[in-house]
Tab-separated table of C-alpha atoms in Angstrom:
chain	number	residue	atom	x	y	z
A	1	MET	CA	103.495	126.139	62.695
A	2	SER	CA	101.635	129.365	65.027
A	3	ASN	CA	98.508	130.807	63.897
A	4	LYS	CA	98.472	134.550	63.275
A	5	GLY	CA	95.914	137.018	64.452
A	6	GLU	CA	94.453	140.046	64.710
A	7	SER	CA	91.738	141.390	66.790
A	8	SER	CA	91.033	145.603	66.117
A	9	ARG	CA	88.221	147.783	65.108
A	10	GLN	CA	90.175	150.422	63.496
A	11	SER	CA	90.330	148.266	60.702
A	12	LEU	CA	91.098	149.413	57.261
A	13	ASP	CA	87.688	149.310	55.274
A	14	ALA	CA	87.772	146.960	52.419
A	15	PRO	CA	88.231	148.671	49.114
A	16	PHE	CA	85.159	146.813	47.814
A	17	LYS	CA	81.793	146.520	48.472
A	18	PRO	CA	79.677	144.600	45.862
A	19	ALA	CA	75.571	144.221	47.279
A	20	SER	CA	75.546	140.638	47.329
A	21	TRP	CA	78.226	140.721	49.581
A	22	LEU	CA	76.758	143.013	52.323
A	23	ALA	CA	73.936	141.483	52.217
A	24	LYS	CA	75.945	137.768	53.505
A	25	ILE	CA	76.981	140.210	55.805
A	26	ASP	CA	73.961	141.431	57.073
A	27	PHE	CA	73.184	137.284	57.643
A	28	ILE	CA	76.243	137.170	59.098
A	29	ASN	CA	75.297	139.526	61.921
A	30	HIS	CA	71.747	138.076	62.690
A	31	LEU	CA	73.031	134.852	63.479
A	32	VAL	CA	75.436	136.226	65.824
A	33	LEU	CA	73.052	137.698	67.506
A	34	PHE	CA	70.068	135.359	67.504
A	35	ASN	CA	70.912	131.722	67.041
A	36	ASN	CA	73.238	129.773	68.100
A	37	VAL	CA	75.044	128.013	65.127
A	38	LEU	CA	78.608	127.597	63.585
A	39	MET	CA	78.811	129.575	60.510
A	40	ALA	CA	80.576	128.023	57.292
A	41	VAL	CA	81.932	130.936	54.718
A	42	LEU	CA	83.087	128.775	51.618
A	43	ALA	CA	84.648	129.905	47.917
A	44	GLU	CA	86.929	128.898	45.748
A	45	GLN	CA	90.994	129.229	45.755
A	46	GLY	CA	91.792	133.091	44.536
A	47	GLY	CA	87.768	133.520	45.393
A	48	GLY	CA	87.964	136.821	47.484
A	49	LYS	CA	88.085	135.178	51.485
A	50	SER	CA	90.571	137.309	53.051
A	51	THR	CA	88.685	140.318	51.651
A	52	PHE	CA	85.299	139.200	52.492
A	53	ILE	CA	86.985	139.000	56.040
A	54	GLN	CA	88.378	142.240	55.255
A	55	LEU	CA	84.826	143.343	54.232
A	56	LEU	CA	82.925	141.344	57.636
A	57	THR	CA	85.123	143.213	60.731
A	58	ALA	CA	84.388	146.304	58.919
A	59	ASN	CA	80.649	145.682	59.157
A	60	LEU	CA	80.375	144.017	61.898
A	61	ASP	CA	77.941	145.301	64.733
A	62	PRO	CA	78.977	147.167	67.284
A	63	GLY	CA	78.099	144.676	70.232
A	64	ILE	CA	80.171	141.837	68.563
A	65	LYS	CA	83.826	141.229	69.742
A	66	PHE	CA	86.085	139.746	67.894
A	67	HIS	CA	89.038	138.448	66.660
A	68	THR	CA	90.275	137.623	63.296
A	69	MET	CA	93.432	133.826	63.108
A	70	THR	CA	94.814	132.630	59.986
A	71	ALA	CA	95.140	128.448	60.276
A	72	ALA	CA	98.096	127.065	59.006
A	73	ALA	CA	98.996	123.372	58.885
A	74	PRO	CA	99.071	121.682	61.281
A	75	PHE	CA	96.965	123.391	63.163
A	76	SER	CA	97.411	123.797	67.331
A	77	ALA	CA	94.216	123.730	69.463
A	78	ASP	CA	97.030	125.525	71.784
A	79	ASP	CA	97.384	128.782	70.112
A	80	PHE	CA	93.605	129.304	69.204
A	81	LEU	CA	93.005	128.841	73.433
A	82	ALA	CA	96.123	131.289	73.450
A	83	GLN	CA	95.109	133.761	70.640
A	84	MET	CA	91.252	133.756	72.854
A	85	VAL	CA	92.406	134.759	76.605
A	86	GLU	CA	95.161	137.335	74.573
A	87	ALA	CA	92.420	138.934	72.456
A	88	PHE	CA	89.328	138.918	75.205
A	89	HIS	CA	91.326	139.465	78.614
A	90	LEU	CA	90.280	136.157	79.608
A	91	ARG	CA	91.006	134.785	82.874
A	92	ASP	CA	94.114	132.229	82.329
A	93	ASP	CA	94.385	129.117	84.270
A	94	ALA	CA	97.010	126.821	84.218
A	95	GLN	CA	95.991	124.076	81.746
A	96	PRO	CA	92.702	126.339	79.164
A	97	THR	CA	89.945	124.396	77.813
A	98	LEU	CA	87.456	125.649	75.473
A	99	ALA	CA	85.098	124.972	77.740
A	100	SER	CA	86.373	126.434	80.777
A	101	LEU	CA	86.912	129.832	78.017
A	102	VAL	CA	83.827	129.627	76.659
A	103	GLU	CA	81.906	129.392	80.205
A	104	GLN	CA	84.120	133.165	81.516
A	105	ILE	CA	82.911	134.482	78.356
A	106	ASN	CA	79.119	133.378	78.875
A	107	GLU	CA	79.477	134.451	81.912
A	108	ARG	CA	80.022	138.206	80.790
A	109	LYS	CA	76.906	138.356	78.711
A	110	ALA	CA	78.822	139.689	75.561
A	111	HIS	CA	79.136	138.511	72.496
A	112	VAL	CA	82.569	137.300	71.523
A	113	LEU	CA	83.260	135.952	67.825
A	114	MET	CA	85.805	134.454	66.555
A	115	ILE	CA	86.965	133.895	62.484
A	116	ILE	CA	89.752	131.367	61.300
A	117	ASP	CA	90.901	132.196	57.714
A	118	ASP	CA	92.234	128.495	56.230
A	119	ALA	CA	89.964	127.266	57.969
A	120	GLN	CA	90.490	124.136	55.630
A	121	HIS	CA	93.113	123.359	57.723
A	122	VAL	CA	91.213	122.964	61.000
A	123	PRO	CA	91.240	119.239	62.007
A	124	ASP	CA	87.656	117.277	62.035
A	125	GLU	CA	87.956	116.827	66.298
A	126	PHE	CA	88.253	120.458	66.722
A	127	LEU	CA	85.174	121.063	64.623
A	128	LYS	CA	83.610	118.478	66.639
A	129	GLU	CA	84.537	119.668	70.233
A	130	VAL	CA	83.585	123.501	69.172
A	131	LEU	CA	80.100	121.685	67.918
A	132	GLU	CA	79.929	119.936	71.186
A	133	ILE	CA	79.722	122.883	73.188
A	134	VAL	CA	78.097	125.198	70.570
A	135	LYS	CA	75.567	122.384	71.706
A	136	ALA	CA	75.538	122.928	75.859
A	137	GLN	CA	74.820	126.666	75.231
A	138	GLU	CA	71.332	126.171	74.304
A	139	GLY	CA	69.774	129.697	74.988
A	140	ALA	CA	72.561	131.377	76.400
A	141	ALA	CA	74.871	131.872	72.934
A	142	PHE	CA	77.719	134.374	73.825
A	143	PHE	CA	80.250	132.037	72.047
A	144	HIS	CA	80.470	132.310	68.377
A	145	LEU	CA	83.192	131.145	65.414
A	146	CYS	CA	83.329	131.830	62.158
A	147	ILE	CA	85.420	129.759	59.554
A	148	VAL	CA	86.291	130.822	56.428
A	149	CYS	CA	87.147	127.963	54.108
A	150	ASP	CA	87.891	126.280	50.018
A	151	TYR	CA	85.649	123.532	49.215
A	152	SER	CA	87.872	120.980	50.196
A	153	LEU	CA	86.385	121.819	53.834
A	154	ILE	CA	82.496	120.635	52.814
A	155	GLY	CA	83.530	116.748	53.351
A	156	SER	CA	83.593	116.923	56.714
A	157	LEU	CA	81.317	119.235	57.400
A	158	ASN	CA	78.381	116.902	56.066
A	159	ARG	CA	79.692	114.127	57.507
A	160	LEU	CA	79.490	115.924	61.424
A	161	ASP	CA	76.254	117.765	59.968
A	162	LYS	CA	74.379	114.334	61.762
A	163	ASP	CA	71.542	113.268	63.742
A	164	ASP	CA	73.940	114.062	66.580
A	165	TYR	CA	74.559	117.942	64.850
A	166	LYS	CA	71.652	118.709	62.849
A	167	ASN	CA	70.602	122.614	61.618
A	168	LEU	CA	73.961	123.420	63.779
A	169	ILE	CA	76.736	123.782	61.024
A	170	HIS	CA	75.538	126.897	58.757
A	171	THR	CA	76.877	127.142	55.034
A	172	ILE	CA	77.343	130.604	53.419
A	173	THR	CA	78.759	131.669	49.945
A	174	PRO	CA	79.643	135.614	49.123
A	175	GLY	CA	77.516	135.466	45.828
A	176	SER	CA	78.489	136.525	42.552
A	177	LEU	CA	79.667	140.209	40.817
A	178	SER	CA	77.016	142.127	39.105
A	179	GLU	CA	78.249	143.944	35.954
A	180	SER	CA	78.520	147.319	37.499
A	181	GLU	CA	80.328	145.832	40.715
A	182	THR	CA	81.912	143.655	38.028
A	183	LYS	CA	83.651	146.826	36.180
A	184	THR	CA	84.652	148.384	39.192
A	185	TYR	CA	86.310	145.609	40.403
A	186	LEU	CA	88.437	145.745	37.431
A	187	LEU	CA	88.928	149.321	37.572
A	188	SER	CA	90.498	148.923	40.347
A	189	TYR	CA	93.003	145.897	40.312
A	190	LEU	CA	93.609	145.997	37.099
A	191	PRO	CA	96.875	148.284	36.252
A	192	SER	CA	97.284	151.434	34.349
A	193	PRO	CA	93.433	152.233	34.230
A	194	LYS	CA	94.255	154.738	31.825
A	195	ARG	CA	95.091	151.809	28.937
A	196	LEU	CA	91.331	150.201	29.621
A	197	GLU	CA	89.789	152.846	27.735
A	198	LYS	CA	90.895	151.451	24.638
A	199	THR	CA	90.677	147.521	24.995
A	200	MET	CA	87.561	147.650	27.920
A	201	SER	CA	84.772	148.403	25.596
A	202	SER	CA	80.906	147.818	26.154
A	203	ASP	CA	81.070	144.784	24.583
A	204	ARG	CA	84.335	143.302	25.653
A	205	LEU	CA	83.358	143.899	29.124
A	206	LYS	CA	80.008	141.885	28.372
A	207	GLN	CA	81.767	139.121	27.038
A	208	PHE	CA	84.081	139.088	29.929
A	209	TYR	CA	81.097	138.990	32.659
A	210	GLN	CA	79.603	136.104	30.203
A	211	LEU	CA	82.656	134.286	30.508
A	212	THR	CA	82.905	134.436	34.245
A	213	GLY	CA	79.030	134.621	35.744
A	214	GLY	CA	80.704	137.754	38.020
A	215	GLU	CA	82.536	134.932	39.565
A	216	ILE	CA	85.831	136.474	41.996
A	217	ALA	CA	87.314	133.420	40.846
A	218	ARG	CA	87.454	133.517	37.304
A	219	ILE	CA	87.546	137.142	36.882
A	220	ASN	CA	90.944	137.100	38.902
A	221	LEU	CA	92.038	134.007	36.569
A	222	GLU	CA	90.923	135.473	33.501
A	223	MET	CA	91.506	140.037	33.948
A	224	HIS	CA	94.805	140.835	32.395
A	225	ASN	CA	94.917	138.145	29.622
A	226	PHE	CA	91.579	139.515	28.351
A	227	PHE	CA	92.347	142.960	28.656
A	228	SER	CA	95.496	143.127	28.147
A	229	ALA	CA	97.093	145.253	24.504
A	230	ASP	CA	97.963	142.129	22.852
A	231	ALA	CA	94.710	140.993	23.761
A	232	LEU	CA	93.175	143.120	20.272
A	233	LYS	CA	95.864	142.535	17.961
A	234	GLU	CA	94.924	139.571	16.134
A	235	PRO	CA	97.647	136.513	15.956
A	236	PRO	CA	99.057	135.378	12.533
A	237	LYS	CA	97.780	132.948	10.339
A	238	PRO	CA	100.058	130.080	10.329
A	239	LYS	CA	100.035	128.060	6.832
A	240	SER	CA	98.410	124.932	7.993
A	241	LEU	CA	100.775	121.711	6.795
A	242	ALA	CA	98.072	120.509	4.674
A	243	LYS	CA	96.855	123.281	3.098
A	244	ARG	CA	100.560	123.275	2.003
A	245	LEU	CA	100.576	119.149	0.855
A	246	THR	CA	97.318	119.640	-0.834
A	247	LEU	CA	98.597	122.617	-3.525
A	248	THR	CA	101.620	120.300	-3.863
A	249	ALA	CA	98.872	117.317	-4.863
A	250	SER	CA	96.920	120.029	-7.010
A	251	LEU	CA	100.170	120.691	-8.970
A	252	VAL	CA	101.806	117.166	-8.997
A	253	ILE	CA	98.625	116.095	-11.315
A	254	VAL	CA	98.381	118.901	-13.078
A	255	GLY	CA	101.795	118.262	-14.550
A	256	LEU	CA	101.211	114.592	-15.154
A	257	ALA	CA	97.750	114.686	-16.851
A	258	GLY	CA	99.686	117.585	-19.266
A	259	HIS	CA	102.575	115.164	-19.448
A	260	TYR	CA	99.978	111.992	-20.500
A	261	ILE	CA	98.073	114.226	-23.090
A	262	TRP	CA	101.402	115.259	-24.718
A	263	GLN	CA	103.035	112.124	-25.652
A	264	ASN	CA	99.300	110.743	-26.317
A	265	GLN	CA	98.339	113.190	-29.220
A	266	ASP	CA	98.359	111.151	-31.682
A	267	GLU	CA	96.056	108.542	-30.567
A	268	LEU	CA	93.335	110.573	-28.675
A	269	ARG	CA	92.758	112.784	-32.672
A	270	ARG	CA	92.308	108.941	-33.690
A	271	THR	CA	89.589	107.772	-31.267
A	272	LEU	CA	88.119	111.622	-31.538
A	273	SER	CA	87.949	111.214	-35.487
A	274	PHE	CA	86.176	107.493	-35.260
A	275	SER	CA	83.826	108.791	-32.959
A	276	LEU	CA	82.878	111.706	-34.828
A	277	SER	CA	82.220	109.150	-38.082
A	278	GLU	CA	79.864	107.204	-35.954
A	279	LYS	CA	77.594	109.468	-35.231
A	280	ASN	CA	77.124	110.995	-38.643
A	281	LEU	CA	76.467	107.421	-40.143
A	282	ALA	CA	73.866	107.147	-37.356
A	283	SER	CA	71.809	110.282	-38.301
A	284	THR	CA	72.514	109.383	-42.431
A	285	GLN	CA	69.822	106.208	-41.718
A	286	PRO	CA	66.306	106.302	-42.257
A	287	ALA	CA	63.573	107.040	-40.282
A	288	SER	CA	61.966	104.099	-40.366
A	289	LEU	CA	64.650	102.121	-39.213
A	290	GLN	CA	65.151	104.416	-36.372
A	291	GLU	CA	62.889	103.261	-33.192
A	292	GLN	CA	60.063	104.491	-32.630
A	293	PRO	CA	58.671	105.612	-29.116
A	294	ALA	CA	56.171	103.179	-28.087
A	295	VAL	CA	52.089	104.391	-28.623
A	296	SER	CA	52.031	104.058	-24.720
A	297	ARG	CA	53.886	106.632	-24.088
A	298	LEU	CA	52.334	108.926	-26.771
A	299	LEU	CA	48.794	109.125	-26.079
A	300	PRO	CA	47.483	109.327	-22.244
A	301	ILE	CA	45.531	106.605	-20.909
A	302	ASP	CA	43.305	107.051	-17.772
A	303	LYS	CA	43.630	103.873	-15.801
A	304	PRO	CA	41.619	104.629	-12.767
A	305	LEU	CA	43.523	104.163	-9.174
A	306	VAL	CA	42.704	101.914	-7.261
A	307	SER	CA	42.315	104.603	-4.316
A	308	GLU	CA	39.470	106.533	-6.497
A	309	ILE	CA	36.106	107.314	-4.926
A	310	PRO	CA	33.260	107.657	-7.315
A	311	PRO	CA	31.403	110.713	-7.584
A	312	PHE	CA	28.408	110.632	-5.600
A	313	ASN	CA	25.072	110.048	-8.168
A	314	VAL	CA	27.172	107.245	-9.219
A	315	ALA	CA	28.148	105.704	-6.023
A	316	VAL	CA	24.023	105.934	-4.771
A	317	THR	CA	22.977	103.087	-7.682
A	318	THR	CA	25.446	100.856	-6.699
A	319	GLN	CA	26.318	101.027	-3.245
A	320	ALA	CA	24.224	98.614	-1.319
A	321	LEU	CA	21.731	99.977	2.054
A	322	GLN	CA	23.196	97.432	4.131
A	323	PRO	CA	24.873	94.048	3.580
A	324	PRO	CA	23.117	90.878	2.884
A	325	PRO	CA	22.671	88.522	5.401
A	326	LEU	CA	24.989	84.891	5.897
A	327	LYS	CA	22.695	82.151	4.405
A	328	ARG	CA	22.251	79.374	6.537
A	329	MET	CA	22.007	75.796	5.787
A	330	ILE	CA	21.074	73.119	7.340
A	331	GLU	CA	21.915	69.487	6.170
A	332	ILE	CA	19.068	66.605	6.489
A	333	SER	CA	20.076	62.871	6.930
A	334	ASN	CA	18.030	60.048	6.894
A	335	SER	CA	21.012	57.202	7.934
A	336	ASP	CA	20.534	55.011	9.858
A	337	GLU	CA	20.641	56.285	14.267
A	338	GLU	CA	23.044	53.434	14.874
A	339	THR	CA	26.046	54.377	12.463
A	340	ASN	CA	25.785	58.058	12.988
A	341	ASP	CA	27.913	59.626	16.339
A	342	ASN	CA	27.320	63.106	15.103
A	343	LEU	CA	24.399	62.880	16.996
A	344	VAL	CA	25.835	65.944	20.110
A	345	VAL	CA	26.283	69.866	17.619
A	346	MET	CA	29.807	70.161	18.980
A	347	ASP	CA	30.433	73.477	17.985
A	348	LYS	CA	28.000	76.331	15.976
A	349	VAL	CA	27.890	73.638	12.441
A	350	LEU	CA	27.477	69.938	12.272
A	351	VAL	CA	28.622	68.050	9.414
A	352	ILE	CA	26.548	65.000	8.667
A	353	PRO	CA	27.644	62.320	6.378
A	354	LYS	CA	25.657	62.873	2.890
A	355	SER	CA	22.744	60.167	2.092
A	356	LEU	CA	23.098	57.194	-0.565
A	357	ALA	CA	21.022	56.096	-3.462
A	358	ARG	CA	20.113	52.423	-2.004
A	359	ASN	CA	21.479	50.782	-5.758
A	360	THR	CA	24.997	52.614	-6.547
A	361	GLU	CA	25.583	49.986	-9.248
A	362	THR	CA	23.090	51.691	-11.519
A	363	THR	CA	21.745	54.904	-9.922
A	364	PRO	CA	24.090	58.337	-9.554
A	365	ARG	CA	24.817	59.079	-5.774
A	366	GLN	CA	21.773	61.769	-4.815
A	367	PRO	CA	23.451	64.356	-3.015
A	368	SER	CA	21.689	65.498	0.525
A	369	ARG	CA	18.597	68.236	0.261
A	370	THR	CA	19.635	71.524	2.025
A	371	VAL	CA	17.127	74.027	2.689
A	372	HIS	CA	18.468	78.364	2.601
A	373	HIS	CA	16.585	80.293	4.731
A	374	GLN	CA	18.338	83.502	5.850
A	375	GLN	CA	18.827	85.037	9.234
A	376	PRO	CA	20.781	88.482	10.580
A	377	ALA	CA	24.097	88.563	9.708
A	378	LYS	CA	25.857	86.595	12.613
A	379	PRO	CA	29.489	87.469	13.283
A	380	ILE	CA	31.816	84.421	12.187
A	381	MET	CA	33.935	82.230	13.891
A	382	ALA	CA	36.028	79.662	13.496
A	383	VAL	CA	34.777	75.900	13.711
A	384	PRO	CA	36.681	73.116	14.864
A	385	GLU	CA	37.133	71.062	10.980
A	386	LEU	CA	35.652	67.066	12.447
A	387	ALA	CA	37.074	63.893	11.080
A	388	LYS	CA	36.235	62.636	7.859
A	389	VAL	CA	35.688	58.778	7.758
A	390	THR	CA	35.238	56.967	4.810
A	391	PRO	CA	33.307	53.443	5.384
A	392	PRO	CA	33.540	50.325	3.191
A	393	LEU	CA	31.066	50.402	0.361
A	394	SER	CA	29.371	47.528	1.790
A	395	ARG	CA	28.668	49.648	5.004
A	396	VAL	CA	27.175	52.344	2.683
A	397	GLN	CA	25.515	49.855	0.621
A	398	GLU	CA	23.563	48.348	3.073
A	399	GLN	CA	23.008	52.048	5.110
A	400	ALA	CA	21.751	53.737	2.247
A	401	ARG	CA	19.200	50.793	1.458
A	402	ALA	CA	18.128	51.114	6.024
A	403	VAL	CA	17.606	55.009	4.998
A	404	ALA	CA	15.607	54.009	2.568
A	405	THR	CA	13.578	52.107	3.916
A	406	ALA	CA	12.611	54.057	6.669
A	407	ALA	CA	12.205	56.597	4.662
A	408	LYS	CA	9.279	54.526	3.219
A	409	THR	CA	7.742	53.027	6.317
A	410	SER	CA	7.650	56.360	8.597
A	411	GLY	CA	7.835	58.486	6.084
A	412	GLN	CA	8.077	61.303	9.288
A	413	PHE	CA	10.387	63.601	10.141
A	414	THR	CA	10.875	65.621	13.655
A	415	ILE	CA	13.201	68.946	14.764
A	416	GLN	CA	16.344	67.914	17.161
A	417	LEU	CA	16.796	70.920	19.089
A	418	LEU	CA	18.986	69.370	21.621
A	419	ALA	CA	20.773	66.436	22.952
A	420	GLY	CA	22.331	64.893	26.775
A	421	ARG	CA	22.937	61.726	28.379
A	422	SER	CA	19.966	63.231	31.304
A	423	PRO	CA	16.348	63.714	30.680
A	424	GLU	CA	15.885	66.216	33.891
A	425	GLU	CA	18.214	68.297	32.300
A	426	LEU	CA	16.349	68.273	28.710
A	427	LYS	CA	13.339	68.914	30.628
A	428	ARG	CA	14.911	72.068	33.061
A	429	PHE	CA	15.398	73.470	29.054
A	430	VAL	CA	11.951	73.231	28.287
A	431	HIS	CA	10.751	75.150	31.323
A	432	ALA	CA	14.125	77.775	31.296
A	433	HIS	CA	12.676	78.557	27.772
A	434	GLY	CA	9.675	78.209	28.181
A	435	ILE	CA	8.866	75.468	24.929
A	436	HIS	CA	6.084	72.905	26.515
A	437	ASP	CA	3.989	72.714	22.879
A	438	ALA	CA	4.871	69.603	21.223
A	439	VAL	CA	8.211	69.094	22.648
A	440	LYS	CA	9.283	64.965	23.317
A	441	VAL	CA	11.868	63.702	25.169
A	442	ARG	CA	13.504	61.131	22.978
A	443	LYS	CA	15.665	57.958	24.029
A	444	VAL	CA	18.887	56.276	21.651
A	445	SER	CA	21.258	54.121	21.977
A	446	ARG	CA	25.018	55.390	20.997
A	447	ASN	CA	27.756	53.281	21.321
A	448	GLY	CA	26.550	51.143	24.449
A	449	ARG	CA	26.163	54.223	25.463
A	450	VAL	CA	21.926	56.209	26.382
A	451	TRP	CA	21.539	59.099	24.653
A	452	TYR	CA	18.631	62.145	25.508
A	453	VAL	CA	17.515	63.819	22.556
A	454	LEU	CA	14.259	67.139	22.526
A	455	THR	CA	12.455	67.173	19.392
A	456	MET	CA	10.221	68.914	18.785
A	457	GLY	CA	6.791	68.609	16.298
A	458	GLU	CA	6.323	65.073	13.943
A	459	TYR	CA	5.906	66.638	10.565
A	460	GLY	CA	4.269	64.272	7.055
A	461	GLN	CA	6.572	65.410	4.974
A	462	ILE	CA	10.186	66.986	5.067
A	463	GLU	CA	8.362	70.459	3.450
A	464	GLN	CA	6.534	70.934	6.680
A	465	ALA	CA	9.630	70.481	8.637
A	466	ARG	CA	11.158	73.186	7.099
A	467	ALA	CA	8.836	75.486	6.440
A	468	ALA	CA	7.675	74.994	10.171
A	469	MET	CA	11.745	75.915	10.977
A	470	ASN	CA	11.760	78.911	10.000
A	471	HIS	CA	8.881	79.768	13.384
A	472	LEU	CA	10.692	78.407	15.870
A	473	PRO	CA	11.506	80.179	18.950
A	474	PRO	CA	14.088	82.711	19.039
A	475	ALA	CA	15.705	81.059	22.317
A	476	VAL	CA	16.390	78.259	20.629
A	477	ILE	CA	17.836	79.531	17.351
A	478	PRO	CA	21.548	79.401	18.938
A	479	PHE	CA	21.280	76.156	19.441
A	480	LYS	CA	21.683	75.475	15.864
A	481	PRO	CA	18.522	73.065	15.347
A	482	TRP	CA	18.413	70.524	12.599
A	483	ILE	CA	15.842	68.028	10.526
A	484	ARG	CA	16.462	64.805	11.321
A	485	SER	CA	13.500	60.904	11.130
A	486	VAL	CA	11.721	60.082	14.037
A	487	SER	CA	12.778	56.874	12.924
A	488	GLY	CA	14.291	54.778	16.303
A	489	LEU	CA	13.598	57.076	18.330
A	490	PRO	CA	11.396	56.044	20.335
A	491	VAL	CA	9.556	58.473	23.328
A	492	VAL	CA	10.322	59.287	27.249
A	493	GLY	CA	9.003	61.888	28.126
């Protein structure tokens, strides 16, 4: 198919001139005179592309020569070149090319604009050739091309707008109409404008503008149905099938209920009379036999709630100013050190077996004595429980006799501060904490291993050792010192 074209400065003015369209046309004039780009006007099908071309040709700058053609499928590049030669009076070569024609136009130094309507039929190869020519013009650019198409060409334009042709394609949309421009457009294109006085009220015009948004394509699609005379008539509301079925079912149910009551009216009378007699019999019973309400329901009993806050004068008499400190319990053991495996404190608490009496048969078992003294409250920490081993009875008796004998012979106690495998470490501990007075390093053997114990002081009675526990240096309190006998603990340093 051939491409149709026309070029004339005496074209009729477009009957419709929206302000947004005129602004876009002024921008196109600026691009033609001062830039070197490929212009693409995009609009929907039926969006006024032909009207925009008429308005564009009527408002182009006088120094711009133009030619308008309509592309058809398949697009013919030879026909495009022939129309350029004829419209702009170029030299007709034997085999004209786009590059040779553009060279002639640039030699004349007069701006030329080619406008292609329905450009969605133009192939990508032709657009690529045009972009090569536009790119080669650089500063001396007098050949310009404006394609007008729908949005089906946007994919090809995006593929071409790459690194080689970056910023050489400029897309333009005509824009929407205002509410007053929409009314002018409707009065110009709707038939019988006299009849529109009834259908085109201000409220209906506002509803129509909200429906279309001022888009030409949607205005052309909806205006005939929205402003027709039949649009004001309310369509008859057909009776729905659901309403008919509901009414029929209701009538059937009412009929069945009436038929059932009519046939069973004697039985209903007997049932009603029997229920009335039972009610009368219940009313004749004495009041004493009737169930009386509980006393708790009659008398309101005020129970204090868990969340109740007492008055301030009561709270101050019962509330403690400071929580009581935790009590510290110290276990004292006089048992034989050879059988005691709890020499080293594993954590914050030390568990020591209680001492037994010499004769378990006649004398009851004596619990170990404890010393309580108060210290500031400390956070409670989880302590691993040590396994308790129950020794044989004969071994316990021997241990009790040995402890009693040692207590009678020596009668001396000391305070163990720390235990370790190396005496040098204990001496470093003494120098680090400055506790040189009355401190001794003693030696003890456990399971074939040698341990060194750091002790402080020697006391003839256990009460003296307890009193000394309250005056220990603060630096050794975290290591949980405890009272023990000095028997079997030779001094080594």
